[in-house]
CSV table of C-alpha atoms in Angstrom, one decimal:
chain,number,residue,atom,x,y,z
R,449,UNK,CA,-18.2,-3.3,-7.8
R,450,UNK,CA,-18.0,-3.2,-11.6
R,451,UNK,CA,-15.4,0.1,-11.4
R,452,UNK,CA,-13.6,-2.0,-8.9
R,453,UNK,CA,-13.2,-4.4,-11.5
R,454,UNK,CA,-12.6,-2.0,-14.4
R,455,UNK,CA,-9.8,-0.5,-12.4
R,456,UNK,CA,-8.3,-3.5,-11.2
R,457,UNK,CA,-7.9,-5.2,-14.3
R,458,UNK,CA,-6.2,-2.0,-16.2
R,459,UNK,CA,-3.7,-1.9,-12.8
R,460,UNK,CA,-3.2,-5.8,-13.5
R,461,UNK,CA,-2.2,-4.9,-17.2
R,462,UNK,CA,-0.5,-1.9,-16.6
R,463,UNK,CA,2.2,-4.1,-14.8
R,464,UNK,CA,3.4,-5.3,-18.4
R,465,UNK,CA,4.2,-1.8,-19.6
R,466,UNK,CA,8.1,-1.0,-20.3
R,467,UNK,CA,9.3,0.9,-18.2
R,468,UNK,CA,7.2,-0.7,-15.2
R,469,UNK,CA,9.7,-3.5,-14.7
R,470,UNK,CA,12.6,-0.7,-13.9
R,471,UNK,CA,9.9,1.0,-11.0
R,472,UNK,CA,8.9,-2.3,-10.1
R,473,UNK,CA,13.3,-3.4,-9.1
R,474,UNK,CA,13.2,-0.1,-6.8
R,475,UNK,CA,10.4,-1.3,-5.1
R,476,UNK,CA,11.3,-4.8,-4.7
R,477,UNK,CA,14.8,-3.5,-3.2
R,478,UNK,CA,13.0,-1.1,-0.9
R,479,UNK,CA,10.8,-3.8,0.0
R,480,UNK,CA,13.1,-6.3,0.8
R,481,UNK,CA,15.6,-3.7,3.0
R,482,UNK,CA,12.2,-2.5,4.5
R,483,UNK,CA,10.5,-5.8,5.8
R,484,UNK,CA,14.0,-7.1,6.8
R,485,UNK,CA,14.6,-4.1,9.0
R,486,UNK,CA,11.3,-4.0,10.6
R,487,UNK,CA,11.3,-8.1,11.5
R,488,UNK,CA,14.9,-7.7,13.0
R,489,UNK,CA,13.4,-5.0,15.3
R,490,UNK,CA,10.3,-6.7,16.1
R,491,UNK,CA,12.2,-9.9,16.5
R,492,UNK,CA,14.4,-8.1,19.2
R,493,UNK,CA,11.9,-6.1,20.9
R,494,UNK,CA,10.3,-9.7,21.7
R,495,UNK,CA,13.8,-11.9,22.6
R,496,UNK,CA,14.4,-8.8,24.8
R,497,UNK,CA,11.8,-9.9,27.1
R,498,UNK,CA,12.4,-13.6,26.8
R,499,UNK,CA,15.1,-14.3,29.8
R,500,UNK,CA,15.1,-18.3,29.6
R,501,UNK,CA,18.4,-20.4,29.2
R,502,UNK,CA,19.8,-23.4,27.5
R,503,UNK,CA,18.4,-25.1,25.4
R,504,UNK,CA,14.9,-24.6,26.3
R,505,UNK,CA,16.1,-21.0,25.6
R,506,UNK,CA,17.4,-21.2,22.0
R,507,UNK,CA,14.4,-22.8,20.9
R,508,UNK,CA,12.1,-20.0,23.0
R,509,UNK,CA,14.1,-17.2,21.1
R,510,UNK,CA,14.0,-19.0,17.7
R,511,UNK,CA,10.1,-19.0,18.0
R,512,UNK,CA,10.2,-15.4,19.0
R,513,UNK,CA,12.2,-14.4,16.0
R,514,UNK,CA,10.2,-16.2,13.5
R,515,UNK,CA,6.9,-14.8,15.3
R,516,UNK,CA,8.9,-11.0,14.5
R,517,UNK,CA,8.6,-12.4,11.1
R,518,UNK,CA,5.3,-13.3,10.9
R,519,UNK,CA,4.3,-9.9,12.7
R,520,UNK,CA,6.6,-8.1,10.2
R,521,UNK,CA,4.7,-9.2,7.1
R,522,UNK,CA,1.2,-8.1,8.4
R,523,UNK,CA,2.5,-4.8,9.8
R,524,UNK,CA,4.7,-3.9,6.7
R,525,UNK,CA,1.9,-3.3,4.7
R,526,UNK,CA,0.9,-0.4,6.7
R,527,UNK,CA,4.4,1.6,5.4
R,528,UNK,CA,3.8,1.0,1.7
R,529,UNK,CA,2.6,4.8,1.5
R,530,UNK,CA,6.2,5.6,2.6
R,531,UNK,CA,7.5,3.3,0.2
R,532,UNK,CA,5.4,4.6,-2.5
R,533,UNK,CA,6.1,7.7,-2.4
R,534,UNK,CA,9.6,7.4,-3.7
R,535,UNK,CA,7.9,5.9,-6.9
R,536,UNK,CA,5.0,6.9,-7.6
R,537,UNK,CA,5.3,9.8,-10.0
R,538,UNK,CA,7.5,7.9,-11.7
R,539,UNK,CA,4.7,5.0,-12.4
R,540,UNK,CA,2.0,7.4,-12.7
R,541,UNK,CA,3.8,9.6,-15.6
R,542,UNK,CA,4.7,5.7,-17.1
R,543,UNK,CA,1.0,4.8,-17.0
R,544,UNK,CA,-0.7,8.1,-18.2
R,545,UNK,CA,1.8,8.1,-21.1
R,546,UNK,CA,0.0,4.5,-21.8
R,547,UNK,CA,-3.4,5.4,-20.9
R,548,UNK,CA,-4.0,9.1,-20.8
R,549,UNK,CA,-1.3,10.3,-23.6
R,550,UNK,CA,-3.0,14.2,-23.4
R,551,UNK,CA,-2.5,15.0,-20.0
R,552,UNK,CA,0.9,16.7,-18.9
R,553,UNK,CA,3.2,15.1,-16.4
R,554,UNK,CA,2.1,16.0,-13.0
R,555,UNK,CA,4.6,16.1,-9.7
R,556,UNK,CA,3.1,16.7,-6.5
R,557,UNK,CA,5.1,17.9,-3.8
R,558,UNK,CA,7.7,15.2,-2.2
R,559,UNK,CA,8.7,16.5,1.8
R,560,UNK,CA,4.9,17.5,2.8
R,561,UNK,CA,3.2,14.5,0.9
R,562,UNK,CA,6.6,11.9,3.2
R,563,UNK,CA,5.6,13.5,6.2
R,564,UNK,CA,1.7,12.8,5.7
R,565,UNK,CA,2.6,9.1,5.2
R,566,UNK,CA,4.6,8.8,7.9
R,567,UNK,CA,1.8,10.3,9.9
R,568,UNK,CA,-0.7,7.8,8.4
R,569,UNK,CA,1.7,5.1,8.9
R,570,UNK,CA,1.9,6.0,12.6
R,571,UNK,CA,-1.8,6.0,13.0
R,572,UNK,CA,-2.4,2.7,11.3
R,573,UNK,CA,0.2,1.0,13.1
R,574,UNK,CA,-1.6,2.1,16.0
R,575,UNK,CA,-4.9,1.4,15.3
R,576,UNK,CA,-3.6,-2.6,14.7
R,577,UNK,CA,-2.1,-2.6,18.1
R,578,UNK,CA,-5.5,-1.8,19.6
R,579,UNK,CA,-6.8,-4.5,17.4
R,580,UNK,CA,-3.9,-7.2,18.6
R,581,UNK,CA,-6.0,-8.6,21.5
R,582,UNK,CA,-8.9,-9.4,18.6
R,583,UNK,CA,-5.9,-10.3,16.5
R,584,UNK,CA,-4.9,-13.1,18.9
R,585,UNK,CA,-7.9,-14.3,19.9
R,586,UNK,CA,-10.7,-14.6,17.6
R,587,UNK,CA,-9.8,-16.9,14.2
R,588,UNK,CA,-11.2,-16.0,11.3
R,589,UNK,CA,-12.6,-12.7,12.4
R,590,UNK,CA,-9.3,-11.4,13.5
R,591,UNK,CA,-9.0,-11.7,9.2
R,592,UNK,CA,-12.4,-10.0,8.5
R,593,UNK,CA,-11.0,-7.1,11.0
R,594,UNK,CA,-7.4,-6.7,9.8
R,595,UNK,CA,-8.3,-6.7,5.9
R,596,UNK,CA,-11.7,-4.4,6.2
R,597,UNK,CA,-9.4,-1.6,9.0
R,598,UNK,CA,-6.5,-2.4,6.9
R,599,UNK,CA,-8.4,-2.2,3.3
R,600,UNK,CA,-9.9,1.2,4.2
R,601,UNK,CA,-6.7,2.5,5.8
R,602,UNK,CA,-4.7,1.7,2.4
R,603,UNK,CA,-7.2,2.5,0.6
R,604,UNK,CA,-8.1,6.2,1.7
R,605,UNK,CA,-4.5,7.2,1.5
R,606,UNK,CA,-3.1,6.0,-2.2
R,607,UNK,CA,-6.0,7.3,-3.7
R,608,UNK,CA,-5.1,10.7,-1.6
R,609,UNK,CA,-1.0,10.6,-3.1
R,610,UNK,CA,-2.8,9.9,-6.3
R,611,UNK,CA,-4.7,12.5,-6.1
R,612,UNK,CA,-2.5,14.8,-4.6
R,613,UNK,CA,-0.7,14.9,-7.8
R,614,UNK,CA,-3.4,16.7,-10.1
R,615,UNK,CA,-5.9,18.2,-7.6
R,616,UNK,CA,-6.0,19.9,-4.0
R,617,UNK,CA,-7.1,18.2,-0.9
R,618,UNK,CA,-10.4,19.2,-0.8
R,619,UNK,CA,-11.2,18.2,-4.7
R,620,UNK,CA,-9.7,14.9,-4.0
R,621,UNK,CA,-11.5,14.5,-1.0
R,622,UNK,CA,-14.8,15.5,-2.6
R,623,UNK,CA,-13.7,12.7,-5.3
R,624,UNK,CA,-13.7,10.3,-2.5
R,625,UNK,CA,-16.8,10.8,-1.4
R,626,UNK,CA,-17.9,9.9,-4.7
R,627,UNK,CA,-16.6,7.0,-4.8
R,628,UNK,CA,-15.9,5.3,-1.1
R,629,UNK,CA,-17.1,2.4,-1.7
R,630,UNK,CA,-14.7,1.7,-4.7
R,631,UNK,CA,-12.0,2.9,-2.7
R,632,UNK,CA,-12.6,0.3,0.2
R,633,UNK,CA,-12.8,-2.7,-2.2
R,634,UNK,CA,-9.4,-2.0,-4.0
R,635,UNK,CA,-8.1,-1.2,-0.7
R,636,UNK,CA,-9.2,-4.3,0.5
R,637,UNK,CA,-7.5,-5.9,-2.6
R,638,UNK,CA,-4.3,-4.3,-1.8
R,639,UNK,CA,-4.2,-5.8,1.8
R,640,UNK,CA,-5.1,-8.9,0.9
R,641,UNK,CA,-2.4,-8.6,-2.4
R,642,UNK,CA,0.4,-7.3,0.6
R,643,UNK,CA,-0.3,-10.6,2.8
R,644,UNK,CA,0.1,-13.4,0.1
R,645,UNK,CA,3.7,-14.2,-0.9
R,646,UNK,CA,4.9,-13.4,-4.2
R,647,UNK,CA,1.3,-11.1,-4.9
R,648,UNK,CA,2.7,-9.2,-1.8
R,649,UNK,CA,5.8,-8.2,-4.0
R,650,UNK,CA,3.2,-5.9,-6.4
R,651,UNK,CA,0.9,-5.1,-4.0
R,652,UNK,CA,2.3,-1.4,-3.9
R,653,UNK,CA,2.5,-0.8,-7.5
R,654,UNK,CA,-1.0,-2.5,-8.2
R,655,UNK,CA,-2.3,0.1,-5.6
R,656,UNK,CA,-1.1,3.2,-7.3
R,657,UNK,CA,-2.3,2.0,-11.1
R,658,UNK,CA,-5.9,1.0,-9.8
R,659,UNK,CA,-6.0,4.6,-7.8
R,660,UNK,CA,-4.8,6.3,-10.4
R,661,UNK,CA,-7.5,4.6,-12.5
R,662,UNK,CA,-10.3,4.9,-10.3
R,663,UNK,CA,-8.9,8.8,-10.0
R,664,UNK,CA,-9.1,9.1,-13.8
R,665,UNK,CA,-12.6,7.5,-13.9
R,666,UNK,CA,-14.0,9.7,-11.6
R,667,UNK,CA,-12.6,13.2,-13.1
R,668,UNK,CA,-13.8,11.6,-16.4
R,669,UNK,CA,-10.9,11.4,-18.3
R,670,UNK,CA,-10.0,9.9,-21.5
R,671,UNK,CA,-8.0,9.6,-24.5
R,672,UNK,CA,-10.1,11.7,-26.4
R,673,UNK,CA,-10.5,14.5,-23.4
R,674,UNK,CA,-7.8,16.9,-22.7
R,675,UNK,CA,-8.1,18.4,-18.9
R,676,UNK,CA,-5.3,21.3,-18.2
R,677,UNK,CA,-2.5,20.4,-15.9
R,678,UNK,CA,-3.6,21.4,-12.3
């Protein structure tokens, strides 16, 4: 809990560093293009199967396209990896500068590390379909479910394009066994963050400076330590 914390609160202050507000427009725009386009599909996947009339029919259809809308904002959060990745060297590099001035800028690769999170994407949007039924019908634990799946979905994969920058898969992995627990709370944050207006704006960019924190913290990095690009 108390590295949860520790890394939340340097993501929090991170967001105030020039140069953030620049990363933080590209997301917003990709955001904003991304949600819209995936609540004018939902909405027309579920009108398609709506075949009432009149005005009993307008009024079906308008629920049917706000309910893509709600479904949009709790499903979008499951793409953020793919939304990331068009970012996140760019805030990582902004934030070590800050924070870790010794290390040299790190790139991981772009193609293989898209493809993995449209793979994890797939999977997780999956996995909440199975879960819709429990969704729908249980209050209040349908929450518990969706931000606990969701929280160590989300988590498990920006702290694996985080770490993919500076060690290989089986080094990060061995990092996350270290420290699952931490990962599932700030995943959790992040879905919670992606599912409040307004916090749901930063949610993507608070997730990559907290992993890249907690990534840090658990390689034991510091101002004063100098690790070799990997």
């Amino acid at each position: 809990m108390q590295m949860f914390l520790v890394v939340l609160t340097k993501a929090l202050r991170n967001l105030l560093l020039p140069g953030i507000l620049k990363v933080f427009l590209m997301c917003l725009l990709a955001y904003m293009a991304g949600w819209t386009i995936l609540a004018w599909i939902l909405s027309t996947v579920i009108n398609h199967y709506i075949g009432t009339t009149g005005v009993q029919g307008f009024w079906t259809h308008l629920m049917a396209s706000f309910g893509g809308m709600i479904a949009a904002h709790f499903f979008f959060p499951l793409l953020y990896p793919i939304l990331v990745s068009f970012f996140d060297d760019k805030m990582a590099n902004i934030i070590e500068r800050e924070d870790y001035p010794q290390l040299a800028p790190a790139v991981g690769p772009f193609w293989p590390t898209i493809m993995n999170d449209v793979s994890f994407s797939a999977k997780a949007v999956s996995l909440n379909i199975l879960c819709l039924p429990l969704y729908l019908l249980f209050p209040l634990v349908n929450l518990a479910v969706y931000y606990a799946l969701n929280g160590y979905l989300l988590g498990t994969q920006f702290f694996r394009i985080v770490a993919g920058r500076r060690v290989t898969a089986a080094e990060g992995a061995a990092l996350q066994r270290k420290a699952h627990s931490s990962i599932l709370l700030t995943g959790v944050a992040i879905s919670f963050f992606s599912t409040v207006p307004v916090l749901n704006l930063a949610a993507p960019l608070v997730g990559i400076a907290a992993m890249l924190h907690l990534f840090h913290a658990l390689r034991g990095t510091t101002k004063q330590e100098i690790l070799p690009p990997h």
